[in-house]
Short mmCIF file of C-alpha atoms in Angstrom, two decimals:
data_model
loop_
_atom_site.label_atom_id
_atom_site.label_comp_id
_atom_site.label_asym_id
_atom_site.label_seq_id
_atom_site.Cartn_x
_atom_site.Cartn_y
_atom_site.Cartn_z
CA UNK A 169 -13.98 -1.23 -13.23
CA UNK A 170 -16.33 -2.67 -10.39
CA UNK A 171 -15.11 -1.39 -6.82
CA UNK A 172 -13.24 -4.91 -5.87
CA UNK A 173 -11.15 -4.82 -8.32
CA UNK A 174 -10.42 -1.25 -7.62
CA UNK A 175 -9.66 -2.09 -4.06
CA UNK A 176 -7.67 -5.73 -5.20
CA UNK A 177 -5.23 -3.82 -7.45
CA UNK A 178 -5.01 -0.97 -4.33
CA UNK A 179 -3.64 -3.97 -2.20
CA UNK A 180 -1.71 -5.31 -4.79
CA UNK A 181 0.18 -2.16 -4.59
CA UNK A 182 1.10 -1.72 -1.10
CA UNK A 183 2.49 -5.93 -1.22
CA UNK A 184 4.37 -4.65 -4.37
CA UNK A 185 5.95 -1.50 -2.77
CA UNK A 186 6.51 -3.37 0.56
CA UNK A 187 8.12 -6.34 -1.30
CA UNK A 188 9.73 -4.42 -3.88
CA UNK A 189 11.44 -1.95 -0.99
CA UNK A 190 12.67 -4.94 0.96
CA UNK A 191 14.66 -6.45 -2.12
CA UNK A 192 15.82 -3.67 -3.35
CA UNK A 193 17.01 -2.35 -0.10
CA UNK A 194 18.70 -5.58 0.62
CA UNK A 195 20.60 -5.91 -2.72
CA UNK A 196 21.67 -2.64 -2.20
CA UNK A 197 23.65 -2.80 0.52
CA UNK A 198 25.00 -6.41 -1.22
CA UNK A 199 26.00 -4.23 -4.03
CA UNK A 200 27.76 -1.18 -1.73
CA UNK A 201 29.41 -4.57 0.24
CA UNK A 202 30.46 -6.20 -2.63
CA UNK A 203 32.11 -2.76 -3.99
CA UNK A 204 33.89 -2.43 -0.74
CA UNK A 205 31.98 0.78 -0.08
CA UNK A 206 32.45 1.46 3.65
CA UNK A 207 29.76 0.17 6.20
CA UNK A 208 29.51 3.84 7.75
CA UNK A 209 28.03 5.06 4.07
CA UNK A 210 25.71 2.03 3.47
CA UNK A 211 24.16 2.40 7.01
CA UNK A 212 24.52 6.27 6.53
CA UNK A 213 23.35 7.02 3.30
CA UNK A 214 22.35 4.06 1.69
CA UNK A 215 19.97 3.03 3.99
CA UNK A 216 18.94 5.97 5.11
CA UNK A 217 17.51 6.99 1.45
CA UNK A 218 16.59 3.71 0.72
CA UNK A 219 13.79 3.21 3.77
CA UNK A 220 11.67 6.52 2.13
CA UNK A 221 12.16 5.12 -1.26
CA UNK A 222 8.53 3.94 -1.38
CA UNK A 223 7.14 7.29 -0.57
CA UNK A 224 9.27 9.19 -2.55
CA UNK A 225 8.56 6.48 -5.49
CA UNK A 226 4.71 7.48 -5.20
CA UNK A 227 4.89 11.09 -4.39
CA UNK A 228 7.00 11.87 -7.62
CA UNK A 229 5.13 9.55 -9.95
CA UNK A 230 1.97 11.33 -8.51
CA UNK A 231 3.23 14.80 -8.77
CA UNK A 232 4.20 14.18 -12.74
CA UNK A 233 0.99 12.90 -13.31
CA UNK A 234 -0.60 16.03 -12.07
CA UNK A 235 -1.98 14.51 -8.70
CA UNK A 236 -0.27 17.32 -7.09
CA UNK A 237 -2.95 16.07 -3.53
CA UNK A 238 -1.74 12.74 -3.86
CA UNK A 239 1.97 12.98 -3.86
CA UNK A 240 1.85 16.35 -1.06
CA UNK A 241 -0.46 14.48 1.04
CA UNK A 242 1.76 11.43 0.92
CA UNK A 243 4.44 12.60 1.44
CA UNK A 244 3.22 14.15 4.64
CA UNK A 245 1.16 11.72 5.93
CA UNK A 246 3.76 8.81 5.53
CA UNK A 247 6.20 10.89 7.99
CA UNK A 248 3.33 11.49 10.41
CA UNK A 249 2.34 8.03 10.58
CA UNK A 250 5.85 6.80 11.44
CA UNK A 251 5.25 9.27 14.35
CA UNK A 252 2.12 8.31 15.14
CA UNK A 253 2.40 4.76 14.49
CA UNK A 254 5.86 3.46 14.93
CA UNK A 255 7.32 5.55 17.40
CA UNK A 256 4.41 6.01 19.41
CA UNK A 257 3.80 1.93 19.25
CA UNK A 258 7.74 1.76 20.21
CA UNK A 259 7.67 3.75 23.06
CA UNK A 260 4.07 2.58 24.50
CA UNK A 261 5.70 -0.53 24.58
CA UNK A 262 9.25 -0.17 26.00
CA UNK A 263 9.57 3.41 27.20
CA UNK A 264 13.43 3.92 27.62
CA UNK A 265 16.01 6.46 28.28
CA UNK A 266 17.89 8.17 25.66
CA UNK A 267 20.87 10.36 25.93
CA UNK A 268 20.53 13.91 24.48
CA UNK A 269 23.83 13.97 22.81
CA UNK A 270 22.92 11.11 20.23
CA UNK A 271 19.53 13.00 19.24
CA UNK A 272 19.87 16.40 19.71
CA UNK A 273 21.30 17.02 16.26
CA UNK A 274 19.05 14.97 14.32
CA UNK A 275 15.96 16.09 15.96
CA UNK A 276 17.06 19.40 15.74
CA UNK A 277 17.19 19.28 12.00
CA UNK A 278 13.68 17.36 11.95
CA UNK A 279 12.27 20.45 13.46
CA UNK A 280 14.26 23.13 11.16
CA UNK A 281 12.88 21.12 8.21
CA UNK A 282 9.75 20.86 8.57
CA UNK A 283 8.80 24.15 10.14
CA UNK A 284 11.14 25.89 6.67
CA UNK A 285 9.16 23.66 4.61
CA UNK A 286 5.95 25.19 6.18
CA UNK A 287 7.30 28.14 5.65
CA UNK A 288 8.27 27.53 1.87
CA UNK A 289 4.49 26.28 1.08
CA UNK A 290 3.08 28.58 3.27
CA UNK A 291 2.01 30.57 0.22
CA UNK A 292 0.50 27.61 -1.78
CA UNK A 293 3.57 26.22 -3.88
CA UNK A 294 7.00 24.72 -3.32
CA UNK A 295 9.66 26.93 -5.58
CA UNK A 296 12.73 25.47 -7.14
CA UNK A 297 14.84 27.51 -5.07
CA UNK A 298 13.15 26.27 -2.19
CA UNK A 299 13.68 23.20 -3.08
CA UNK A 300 17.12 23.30 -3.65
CA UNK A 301 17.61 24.79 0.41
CA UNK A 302 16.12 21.60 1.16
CA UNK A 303 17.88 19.47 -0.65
CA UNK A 304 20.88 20.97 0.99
CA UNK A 305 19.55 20.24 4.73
CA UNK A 306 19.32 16.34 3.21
CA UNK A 307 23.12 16.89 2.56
CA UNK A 308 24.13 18.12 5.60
CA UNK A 309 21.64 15.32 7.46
CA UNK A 310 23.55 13.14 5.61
CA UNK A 311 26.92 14.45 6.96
CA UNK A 312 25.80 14.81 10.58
CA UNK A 313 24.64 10.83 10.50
CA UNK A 314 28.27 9.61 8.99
CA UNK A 315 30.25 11.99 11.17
CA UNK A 316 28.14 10.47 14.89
CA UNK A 317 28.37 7.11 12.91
CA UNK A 318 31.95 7.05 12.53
CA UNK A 319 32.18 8.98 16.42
CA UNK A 320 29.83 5.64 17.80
CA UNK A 321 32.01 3.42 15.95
CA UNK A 322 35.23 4.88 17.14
CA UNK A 323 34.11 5.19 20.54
CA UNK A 324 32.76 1.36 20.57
CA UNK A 325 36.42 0.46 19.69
CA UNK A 326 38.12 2.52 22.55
CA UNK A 327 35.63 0.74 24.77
CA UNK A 328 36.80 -2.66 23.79
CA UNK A 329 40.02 -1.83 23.66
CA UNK A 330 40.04 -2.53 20.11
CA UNK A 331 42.07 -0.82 17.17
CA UNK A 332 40.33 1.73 15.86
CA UNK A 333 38.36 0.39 12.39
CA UNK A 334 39.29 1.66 9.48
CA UNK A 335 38.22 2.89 6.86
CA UNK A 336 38.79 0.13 4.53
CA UNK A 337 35.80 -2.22 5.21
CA UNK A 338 38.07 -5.37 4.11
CA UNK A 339 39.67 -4.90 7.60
CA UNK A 340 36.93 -6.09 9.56
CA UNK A 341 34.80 -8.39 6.67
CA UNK A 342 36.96 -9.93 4.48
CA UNK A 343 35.83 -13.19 4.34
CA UNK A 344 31.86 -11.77 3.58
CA UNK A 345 33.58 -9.03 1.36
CA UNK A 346 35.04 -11.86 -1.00
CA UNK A 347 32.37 -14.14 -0.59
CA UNK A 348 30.13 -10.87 -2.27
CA UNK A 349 32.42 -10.26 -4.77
CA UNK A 350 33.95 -13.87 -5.71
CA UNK A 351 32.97 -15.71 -8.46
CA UNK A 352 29.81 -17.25 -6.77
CA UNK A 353 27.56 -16.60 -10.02
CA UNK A 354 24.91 -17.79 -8.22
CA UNK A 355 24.72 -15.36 -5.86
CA UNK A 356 25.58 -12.31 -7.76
CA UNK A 357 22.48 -13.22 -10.31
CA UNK A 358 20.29 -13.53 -6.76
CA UNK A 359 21.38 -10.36 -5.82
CA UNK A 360 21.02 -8.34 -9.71
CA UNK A 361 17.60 -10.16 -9.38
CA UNK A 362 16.42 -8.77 -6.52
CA UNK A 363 17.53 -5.04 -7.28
CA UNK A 364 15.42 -5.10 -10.52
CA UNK A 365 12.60 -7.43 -8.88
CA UNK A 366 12.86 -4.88 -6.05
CA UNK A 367 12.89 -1.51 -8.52
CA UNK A 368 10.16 -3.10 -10.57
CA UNK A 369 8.09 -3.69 -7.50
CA UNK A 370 7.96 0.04 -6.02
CA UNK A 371 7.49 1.53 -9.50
CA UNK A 372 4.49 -0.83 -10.50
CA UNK A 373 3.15 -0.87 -7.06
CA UNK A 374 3.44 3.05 -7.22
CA UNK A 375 0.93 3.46 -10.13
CA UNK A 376 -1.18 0.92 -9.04
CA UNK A 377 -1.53 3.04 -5.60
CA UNK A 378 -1.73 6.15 -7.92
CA UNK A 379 -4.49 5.04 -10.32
CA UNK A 380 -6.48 3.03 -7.86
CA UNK A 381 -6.16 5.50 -4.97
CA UNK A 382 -7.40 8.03 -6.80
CA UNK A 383 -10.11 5.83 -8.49
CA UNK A 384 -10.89 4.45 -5.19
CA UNK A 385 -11.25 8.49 -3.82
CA UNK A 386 -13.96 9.10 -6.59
CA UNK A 387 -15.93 6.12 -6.20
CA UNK A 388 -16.42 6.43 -2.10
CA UNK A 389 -16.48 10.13 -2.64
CA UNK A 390 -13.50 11.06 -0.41
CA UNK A 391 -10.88 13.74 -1.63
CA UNK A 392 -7.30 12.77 -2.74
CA UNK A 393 -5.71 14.16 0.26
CA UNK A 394 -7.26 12.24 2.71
CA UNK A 395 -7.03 9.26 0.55
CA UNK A 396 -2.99 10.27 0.65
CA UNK A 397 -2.61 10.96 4.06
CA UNK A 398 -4.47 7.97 5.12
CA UNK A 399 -4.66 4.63 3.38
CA UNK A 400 -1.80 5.78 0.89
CA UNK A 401 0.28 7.04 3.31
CA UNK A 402 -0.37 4.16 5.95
CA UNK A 403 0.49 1.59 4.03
CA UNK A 404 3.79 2.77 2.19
CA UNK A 405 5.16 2.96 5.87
CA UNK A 406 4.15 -0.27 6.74
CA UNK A 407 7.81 -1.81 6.04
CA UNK A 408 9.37 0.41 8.57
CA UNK A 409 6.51 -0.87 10.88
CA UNK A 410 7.69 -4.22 9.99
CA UNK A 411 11.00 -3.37 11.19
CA UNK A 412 10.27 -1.35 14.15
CA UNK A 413 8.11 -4.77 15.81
CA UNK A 414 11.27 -6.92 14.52
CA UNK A 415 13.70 -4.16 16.29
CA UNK A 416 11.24 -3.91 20.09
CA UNK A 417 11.55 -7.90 19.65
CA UNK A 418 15.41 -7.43 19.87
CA UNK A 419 14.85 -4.73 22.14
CA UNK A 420 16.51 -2.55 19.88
CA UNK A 421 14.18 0.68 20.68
CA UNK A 422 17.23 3.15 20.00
CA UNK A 423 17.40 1.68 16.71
CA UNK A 424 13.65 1.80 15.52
CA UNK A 425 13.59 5.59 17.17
CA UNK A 426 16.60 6.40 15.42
CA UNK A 427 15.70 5.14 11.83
CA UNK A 428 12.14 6.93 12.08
CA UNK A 429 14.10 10.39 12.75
CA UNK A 430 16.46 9.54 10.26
CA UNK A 431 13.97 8.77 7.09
CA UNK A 432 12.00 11.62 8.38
CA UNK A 433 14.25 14.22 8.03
CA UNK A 434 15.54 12.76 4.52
CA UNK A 435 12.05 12.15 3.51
CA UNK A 436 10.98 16.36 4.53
CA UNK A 437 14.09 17.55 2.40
CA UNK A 438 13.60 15.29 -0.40
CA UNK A 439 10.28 13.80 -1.86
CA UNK A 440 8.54 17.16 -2.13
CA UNK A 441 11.66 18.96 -3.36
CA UNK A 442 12.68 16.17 -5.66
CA UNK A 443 9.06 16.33 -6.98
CA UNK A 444 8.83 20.03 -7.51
CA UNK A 445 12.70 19.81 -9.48
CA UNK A 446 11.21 17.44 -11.70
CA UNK A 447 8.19 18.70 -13.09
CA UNK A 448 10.09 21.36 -14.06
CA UNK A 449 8.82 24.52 -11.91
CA UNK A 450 6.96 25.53 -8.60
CA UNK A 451 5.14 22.54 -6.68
CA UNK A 452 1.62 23.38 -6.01
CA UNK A 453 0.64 22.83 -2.30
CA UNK A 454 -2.24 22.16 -1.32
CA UNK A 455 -4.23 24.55 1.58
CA UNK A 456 -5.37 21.49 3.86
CA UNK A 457 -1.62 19.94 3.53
CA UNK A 458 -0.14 23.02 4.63
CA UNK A 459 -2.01 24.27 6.92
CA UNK A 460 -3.17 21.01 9.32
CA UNK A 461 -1.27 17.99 7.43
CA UNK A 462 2.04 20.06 8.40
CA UNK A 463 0.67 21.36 11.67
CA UNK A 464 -0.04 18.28 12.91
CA UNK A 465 2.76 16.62 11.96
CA UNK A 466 5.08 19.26 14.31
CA UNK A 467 2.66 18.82 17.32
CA UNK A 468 3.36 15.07 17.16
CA UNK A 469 6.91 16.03 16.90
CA UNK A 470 6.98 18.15 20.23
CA UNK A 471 4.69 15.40 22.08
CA UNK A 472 7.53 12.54 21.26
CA UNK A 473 10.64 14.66 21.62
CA UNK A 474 10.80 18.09 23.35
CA UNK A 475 9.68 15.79 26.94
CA UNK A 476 12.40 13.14 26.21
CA UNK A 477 15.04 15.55 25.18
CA UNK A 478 14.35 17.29 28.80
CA UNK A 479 14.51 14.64 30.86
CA UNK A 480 16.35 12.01 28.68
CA UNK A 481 13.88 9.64 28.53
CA UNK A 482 10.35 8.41 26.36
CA UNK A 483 7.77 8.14 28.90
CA UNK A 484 4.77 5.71 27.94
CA UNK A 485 2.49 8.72 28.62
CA UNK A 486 4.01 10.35 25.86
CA UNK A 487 2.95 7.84 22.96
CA UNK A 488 -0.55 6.97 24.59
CA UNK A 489 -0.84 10.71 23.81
CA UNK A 490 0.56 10.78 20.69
CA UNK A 491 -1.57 7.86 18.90
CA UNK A 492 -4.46 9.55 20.07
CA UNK A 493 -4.18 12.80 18.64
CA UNK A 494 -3.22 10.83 15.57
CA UNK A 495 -6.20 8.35 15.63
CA UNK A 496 -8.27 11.85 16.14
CA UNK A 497 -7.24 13.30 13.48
CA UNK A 498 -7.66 10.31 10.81
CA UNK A 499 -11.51 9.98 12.39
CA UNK A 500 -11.57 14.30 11.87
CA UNK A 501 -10.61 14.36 8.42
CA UNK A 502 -12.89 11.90 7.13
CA UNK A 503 -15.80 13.56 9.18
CA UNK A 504 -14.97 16.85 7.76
#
């Protein structure tokens, strides 16, 4: 296959993934709606998962084809690019306070799961048991982000000297709620079309990435794991870049900080773990993922947030400094 095409069906991918994630994101929260399952859980859980679907989409399908690079390299590379070019983007651009109650938790974990997964691979390979700790500091991620959710939304209502909401999410939507799930045919079959348009999308556009990236890494002579960590990487987080330039429109820089942390933290206790449970024994890991991928990835942590947890606030400084030692990087590993 001539090099064009190589790099046509590479592209063809990322639309697919970054198409595919949108829809099926979107018709799943119209499905956990339309089964009256809370709004805490969808924006909790459901939401949460579904932004690092892409990535953990790729990563898996890569691992269980034996592209062990690819999906490790991913994996990482994806969260350190929503560091290096989301948040850092976000905060060059509207620097902001922040209170240290709302992120100390979440941050807190981000830290505790990367550095144990560092510490898990440290050795060259991701065991089940390993895996399975991580998979547990997903859970209890998961846990922290309904309990603050449901703290922030009971607060909010003491504010405006509202009831407390409920539970029950027909309290507070029941017109949407049986306008979901009514007899509108129409817009259930929109909906069901979407969520298998959507899962369609990401798996296709996965192997395309797969095959092609790795294709693409033997015809330019450049390894798989910088081929992961950059173009692969870069572009399955380009829908939560999407979102983060929609979100500074709105102002909403809490918001974009907040969902970066958040499919960070599920996307260090999940895609490599997942991937190592389901081939079926230890991950391997590979040196230059470990040991400067994972490295990196921390010091771009501590640049963002140890500053702003201090004094309370994301200083423009702070993601000038952060996209360069990113953008130095990138240029580093290709030069190596």
């Amino acid at each position: 296959m001539s090099t064009i095409w190589v790099i046509l069906l590479f592209l063809l991918g990322f639309v697919l993934i970054s198409k595919g994630g949108d829809f099926f994101l979107d018709a799943a929260i119209w499905i956990a709606e339309a089964y009256r399952i809370p709004k805490l859980i969808v924006g909790a859980v459901i939401v949460t998962i579904g932004t690092t679907l892409p990535e953990m989409i790729v990563s898996v399908s890569a691992a269980l084809e034996g592209s062990v690079d690819l999906a490790t390299s991913n994996a990482i590379g994806s969260m350190t690019a929503n560091l290096g070019l989301i948040v850092s983007l976000t905060i060059i651009l509207m620097p902001s306070v922040i209170k240290r109650k709302r992120y100390l938790k979440k941050i807190t974990l981000a830290f505790v799961s990367i550095l144990s997964l560092m510490l898990f691979s440290w050795d060259g390979a991701l065991r089940i048991w390993e895996s399975l700790v991580m998979i547990a500091f997903s859970g209890l991620f998961i846990a922290i982000n309904i309990h603050d959710t449901r703290q922030s939304n009971l607060m909010d209502s003491t504010e405006s000297d509202r009831t407390p909401a409920s539970d029950d999410p027909s309290d507070s939507n029941e017109e949407t709620i049986e306008t979901l799930a009514g007899f509108d045919w129409r817009v259930i079959g929109l909906n069901v079309g979407k969520f298998m348009f959507g899962a369609a999308g990401i798996i296709v556009g996965a192997q395309l990435l797969i095959d092609n990236g790795i294709e693409l890494g033997q015809l330019l002579g450049i390894p798989e794991v910088v081929i992961g960590f950059t173009a692969v990487a870069i572009g399955t987080s380009l829908p939560e870049l999407t979102t983060a330039i929609k979100s500074i429109r709105r102002g909403e820089v809490s918001m974009t900080i907040g969902n970066v942390i958040g499919a960070n933290v599920v996307a260090t206790t999940l895609i490599l773990p997942v991937s190592s449970l389901l081939t079926g024994g230890a991950l391997e890991m590979p040196v230059a993922v470990v040991r400067q991928d994972m490295p990196l990835y921390v010091l771009i942590l501590v640049i963002i947030f140890l500053p702003a947890l201090i004094r309370q606030r994301f200083a423009r400084s702070q993601g000038i400094l952060t996209s360069l030692v990113y953008m130095i990087y990138l240029v580093g590993i290709f030069m190596i």
